[in-house]
Short mmCIF file of C-alpha atoms in Angstrom, two decimals:
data_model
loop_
_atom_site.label_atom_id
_atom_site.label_comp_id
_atom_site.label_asym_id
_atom_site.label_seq_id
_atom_site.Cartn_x
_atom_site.Cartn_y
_atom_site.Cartn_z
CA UNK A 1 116.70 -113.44 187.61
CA UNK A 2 113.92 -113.79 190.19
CA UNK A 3 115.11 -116.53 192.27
CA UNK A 4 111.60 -115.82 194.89
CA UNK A 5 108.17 -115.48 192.77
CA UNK A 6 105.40 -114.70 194.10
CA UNK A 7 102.75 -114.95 191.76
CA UNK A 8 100.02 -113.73 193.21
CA UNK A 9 99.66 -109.90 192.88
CA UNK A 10 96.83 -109.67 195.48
CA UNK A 11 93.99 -112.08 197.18
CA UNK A 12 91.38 -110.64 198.43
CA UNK A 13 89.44 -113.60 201.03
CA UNK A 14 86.16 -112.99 203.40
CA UNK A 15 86.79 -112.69 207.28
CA UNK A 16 86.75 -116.16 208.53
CA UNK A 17 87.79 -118.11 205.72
CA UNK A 18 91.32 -119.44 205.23
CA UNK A 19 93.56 -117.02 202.95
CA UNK A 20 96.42 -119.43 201.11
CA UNK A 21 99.35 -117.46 199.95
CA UNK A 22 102.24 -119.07 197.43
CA UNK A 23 105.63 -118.89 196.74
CA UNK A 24 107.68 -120.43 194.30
CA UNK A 25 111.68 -120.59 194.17
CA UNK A 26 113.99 -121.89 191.71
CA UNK A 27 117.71 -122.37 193.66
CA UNK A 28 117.94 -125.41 195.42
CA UNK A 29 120.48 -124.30 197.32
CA UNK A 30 117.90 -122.67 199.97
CA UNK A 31 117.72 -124.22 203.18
CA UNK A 32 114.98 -121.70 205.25
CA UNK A 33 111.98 -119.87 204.23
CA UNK A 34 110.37 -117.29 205.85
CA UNK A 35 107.04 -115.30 205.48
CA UNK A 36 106.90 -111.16 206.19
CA UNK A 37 103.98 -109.37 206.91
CA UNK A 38 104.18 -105.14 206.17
CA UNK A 39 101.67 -102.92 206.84
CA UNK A 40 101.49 -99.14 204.54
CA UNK A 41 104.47 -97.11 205.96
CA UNK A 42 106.28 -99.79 208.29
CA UNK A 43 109.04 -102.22 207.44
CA UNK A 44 108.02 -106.08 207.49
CA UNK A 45 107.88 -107.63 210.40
CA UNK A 46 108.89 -111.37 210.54
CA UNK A 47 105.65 -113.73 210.68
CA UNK A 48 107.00 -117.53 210.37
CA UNK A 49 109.60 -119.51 209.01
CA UNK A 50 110.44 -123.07 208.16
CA UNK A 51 113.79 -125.21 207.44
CA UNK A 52 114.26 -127.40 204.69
CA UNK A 53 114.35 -129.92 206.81
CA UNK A 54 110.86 -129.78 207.78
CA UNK A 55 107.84 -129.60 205.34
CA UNK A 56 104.61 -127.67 207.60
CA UNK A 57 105.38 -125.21 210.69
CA UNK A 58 102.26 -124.02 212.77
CA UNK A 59 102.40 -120.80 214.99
CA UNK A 60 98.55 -120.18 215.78
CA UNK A 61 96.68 -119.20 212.71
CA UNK A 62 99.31 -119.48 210.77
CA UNK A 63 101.16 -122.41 208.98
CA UNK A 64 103.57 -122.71 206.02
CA UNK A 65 104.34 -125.73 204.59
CA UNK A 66 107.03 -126.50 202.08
CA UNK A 67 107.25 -128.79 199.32
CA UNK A 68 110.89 -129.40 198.18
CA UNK A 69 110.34 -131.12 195.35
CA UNK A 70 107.83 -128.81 193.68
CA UNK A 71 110.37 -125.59 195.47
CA UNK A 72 107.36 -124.60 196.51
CA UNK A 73 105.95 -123.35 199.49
CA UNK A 74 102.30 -122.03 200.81
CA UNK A 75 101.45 -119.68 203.85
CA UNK A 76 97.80 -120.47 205.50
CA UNK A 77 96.06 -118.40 207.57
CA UNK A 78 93.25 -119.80 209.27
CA UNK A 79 90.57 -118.04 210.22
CA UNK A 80 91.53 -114.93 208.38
CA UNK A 81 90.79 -111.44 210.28
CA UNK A 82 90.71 -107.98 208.71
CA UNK A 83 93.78 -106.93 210.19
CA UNK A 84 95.45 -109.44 208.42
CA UNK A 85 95.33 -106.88 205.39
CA UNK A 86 98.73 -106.36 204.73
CA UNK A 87 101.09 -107.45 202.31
CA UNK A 88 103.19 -110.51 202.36
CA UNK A 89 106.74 -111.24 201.58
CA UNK A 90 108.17 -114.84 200.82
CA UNK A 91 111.81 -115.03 201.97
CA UNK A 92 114.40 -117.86 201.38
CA UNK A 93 118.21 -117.43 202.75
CA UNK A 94 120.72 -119.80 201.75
CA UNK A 95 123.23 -121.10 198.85
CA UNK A 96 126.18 -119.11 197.46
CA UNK A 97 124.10 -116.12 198.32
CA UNK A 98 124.33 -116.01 202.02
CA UNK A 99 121.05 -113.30 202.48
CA UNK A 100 118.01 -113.12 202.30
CA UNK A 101 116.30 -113.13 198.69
CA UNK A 102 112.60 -111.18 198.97
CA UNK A 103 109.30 -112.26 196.43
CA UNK A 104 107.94 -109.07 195.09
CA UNK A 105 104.78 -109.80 197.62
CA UNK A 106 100.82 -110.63 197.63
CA UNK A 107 98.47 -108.07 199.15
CA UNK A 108 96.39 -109.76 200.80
CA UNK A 109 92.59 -107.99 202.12
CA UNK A 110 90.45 -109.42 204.15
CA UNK A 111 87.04 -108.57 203.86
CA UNK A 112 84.48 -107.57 207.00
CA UNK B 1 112.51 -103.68 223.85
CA UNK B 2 113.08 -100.63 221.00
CA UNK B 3 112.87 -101.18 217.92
CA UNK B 4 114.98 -100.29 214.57
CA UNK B 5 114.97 -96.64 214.28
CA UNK B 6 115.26 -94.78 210.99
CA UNK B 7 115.20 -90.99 210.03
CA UNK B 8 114.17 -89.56 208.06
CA UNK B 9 110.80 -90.64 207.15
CA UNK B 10 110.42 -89.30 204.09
CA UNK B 11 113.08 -86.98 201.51
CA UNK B 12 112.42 -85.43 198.72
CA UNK B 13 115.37 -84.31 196.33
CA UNK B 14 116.40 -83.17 192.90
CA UNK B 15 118.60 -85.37 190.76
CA UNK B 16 122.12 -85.10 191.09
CA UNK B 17 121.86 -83.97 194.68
CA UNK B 18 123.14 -85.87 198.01
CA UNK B 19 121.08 -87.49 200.64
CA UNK B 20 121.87 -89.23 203.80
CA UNK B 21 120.22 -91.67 205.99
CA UNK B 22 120.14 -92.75 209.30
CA UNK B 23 119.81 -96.19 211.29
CA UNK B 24 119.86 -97.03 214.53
CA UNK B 25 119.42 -100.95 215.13
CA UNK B 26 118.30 -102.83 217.87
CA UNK B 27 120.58 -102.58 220.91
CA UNK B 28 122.95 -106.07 220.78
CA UNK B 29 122.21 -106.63 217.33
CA UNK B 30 125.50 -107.45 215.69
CA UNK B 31 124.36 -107.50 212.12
CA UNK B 32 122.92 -104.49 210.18
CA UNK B 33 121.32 -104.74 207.04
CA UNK B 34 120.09 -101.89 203.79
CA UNK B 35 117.51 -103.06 201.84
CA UNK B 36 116.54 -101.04 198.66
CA UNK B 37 112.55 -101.61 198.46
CA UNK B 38 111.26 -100.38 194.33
CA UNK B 39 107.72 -99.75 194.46
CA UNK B 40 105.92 -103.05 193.46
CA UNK B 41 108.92 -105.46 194.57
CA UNK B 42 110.36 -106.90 197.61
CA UNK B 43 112.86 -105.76 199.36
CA UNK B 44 116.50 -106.15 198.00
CA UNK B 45 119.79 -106.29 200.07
CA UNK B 46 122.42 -103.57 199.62
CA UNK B 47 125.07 -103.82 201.85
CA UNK B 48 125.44 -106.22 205.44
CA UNK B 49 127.72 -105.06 208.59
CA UNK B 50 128.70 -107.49 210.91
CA UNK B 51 129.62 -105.33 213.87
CA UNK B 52 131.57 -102.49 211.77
CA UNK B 53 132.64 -104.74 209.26
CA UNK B 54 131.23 -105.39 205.55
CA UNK B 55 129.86 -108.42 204.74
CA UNK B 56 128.31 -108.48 201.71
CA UNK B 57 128.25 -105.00 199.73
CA UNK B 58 127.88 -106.93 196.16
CA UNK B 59 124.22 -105.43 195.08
CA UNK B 60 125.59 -101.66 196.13
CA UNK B 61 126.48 -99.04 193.39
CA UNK B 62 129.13 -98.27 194.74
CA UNK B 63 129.95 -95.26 192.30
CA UNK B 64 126.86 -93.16 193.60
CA UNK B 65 126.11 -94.99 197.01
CA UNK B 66 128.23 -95.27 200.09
CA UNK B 67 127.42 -96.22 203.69
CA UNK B 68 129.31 -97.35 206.85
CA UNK B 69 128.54 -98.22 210.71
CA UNK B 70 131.20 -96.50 212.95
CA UNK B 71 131.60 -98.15 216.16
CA UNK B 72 129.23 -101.03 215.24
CA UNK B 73 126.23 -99.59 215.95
CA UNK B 74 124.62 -96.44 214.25
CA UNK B 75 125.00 -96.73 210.68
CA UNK B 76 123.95 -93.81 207.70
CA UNK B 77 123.73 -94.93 204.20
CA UNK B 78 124.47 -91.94 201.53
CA UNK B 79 123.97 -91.59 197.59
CA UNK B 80 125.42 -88.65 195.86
CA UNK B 81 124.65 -88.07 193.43
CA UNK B 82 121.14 -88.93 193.12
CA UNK B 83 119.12 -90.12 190.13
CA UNK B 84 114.93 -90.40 188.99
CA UNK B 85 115.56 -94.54 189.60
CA UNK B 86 117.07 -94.20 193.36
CA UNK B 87 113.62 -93.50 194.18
CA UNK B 88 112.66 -96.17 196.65
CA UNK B 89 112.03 -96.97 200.36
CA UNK B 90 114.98 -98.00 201.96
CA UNK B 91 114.78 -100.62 204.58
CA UNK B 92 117.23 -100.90 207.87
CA UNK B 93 117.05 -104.02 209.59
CA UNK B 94 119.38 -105.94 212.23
CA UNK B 95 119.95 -109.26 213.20
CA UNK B 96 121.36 -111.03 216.79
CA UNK B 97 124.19 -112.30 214.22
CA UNK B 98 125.53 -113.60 211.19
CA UNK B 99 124.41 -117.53 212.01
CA UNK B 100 121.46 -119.49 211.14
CA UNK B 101 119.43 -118.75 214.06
CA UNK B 102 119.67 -114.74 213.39
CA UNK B 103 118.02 -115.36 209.66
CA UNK B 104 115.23 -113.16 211.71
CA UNK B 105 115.78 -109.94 210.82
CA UNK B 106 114.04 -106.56 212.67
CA UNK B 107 113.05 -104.12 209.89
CA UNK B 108 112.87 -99.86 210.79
CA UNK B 109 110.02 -98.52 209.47
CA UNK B 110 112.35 -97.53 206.18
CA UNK B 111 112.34 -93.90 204.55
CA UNK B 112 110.61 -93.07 201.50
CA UNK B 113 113.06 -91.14 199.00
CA UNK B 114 111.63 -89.25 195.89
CA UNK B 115 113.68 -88.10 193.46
CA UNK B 116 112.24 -85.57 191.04
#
């Protein structure tokens, strides 16, 4: 049972423009959120995060935002840049579970 | 500040034989994590230490895989024996702690096993 989705195999955006990623969850239980970037070969390194009780959090280019309601939430990165290319996780913590429960990722390339 | 360390980089094994890893977290970090990554998903937890103590060791097979964290720090992660579907990256990461504020985790660069 995927409790994280990420349905979004791979986005590919031009160098400048603003790259949306999604995530979807289904356990209502989850009370924080957080987005992973990983380059080829390196473990993810933490990007942003957000608690339930708040529904956008901005660091520089980058802002998620969560709906609740709709268990959804959206990274934006605005203006993408080429060494964005990586691939993102969507990570929610919370509930019975008590760790962190990964999306499969979105590769996202930027384009020169 | 040093990050999550992690050797080897890369194994390649036969089925049925043994393999170990290695994992040094970041110093002070209390809580030490193995993540199982399968190509084409995310990451996915198999066993938590809170200082040398298990947490959470639910999603381990624990038939095949074993690991531990003398002295709360180092910590090696072994499956014997191996099979074709063990074939995966496997992630260290550590945390400050087990609370709300240490949902950040620090991830090693992870080593990629093969399994032929």
């Amino acid at each position: 049972d995927q409790q994280v989705k990420q349905n979004s195999p791979s986005l590919s955006v031009q160098e400048g423009r603003i790259s949306i990623l999604n995530c979807d969850y289904t356990n209502s239980m989850f009370d924080y959120f957080l987005w992973y970037k990983k380059y080829p070969a390196e473990g993810p390194t933490f990007l942003i995060s957000i608690s339930s009780i708040k529904d956008k959090n901005e660091d520089g280019r980058f802002t998620v935002f969560l709906n609740k309601s709709a268990k959804h939430l959206s990274l934006h990165i605005v203006p993408s840049q080429p060494g964005d290319s990586a691939v993102y996780f969507c990570a929610a913590y919370g509930g019975a579970t008590n760790k962190l429960i990964f999306g499969t990722g979105t590769l996202l390339a930027v384009q020169p | 500040e040093a990050g999550v360390a992690q050797s080897p980089r890369y194994k390649i094994i036969e089925k049925r034989q043994s393999v170990a890893f290695w994992c040094n977290p970041i110093s002070g970090h209390a809580t030490l994590y193995w993540y199982q990554q399968i190509l084409g998903q995310g990451p996915k937890l198999l066993i938590q230490f809170q200082n040398n103590g298990v947490v959470d060791d639910s999603q381990l097979p624990k038939d095949r895989f074993s690991a531990e964290r003398l002295k709360g720090v180092d910590s090696t992660l072994k499956i014997q024996p191996a099979k074709l579907e063990d074939s995966a990256v496997y992630l260290c990461a550590s945390s400050l702690g087990f609370q709300a504020s240490s949902y950040e985790q620090y991830f090693g660069p992870g080593t990629r096993l093969t399994v032929t």
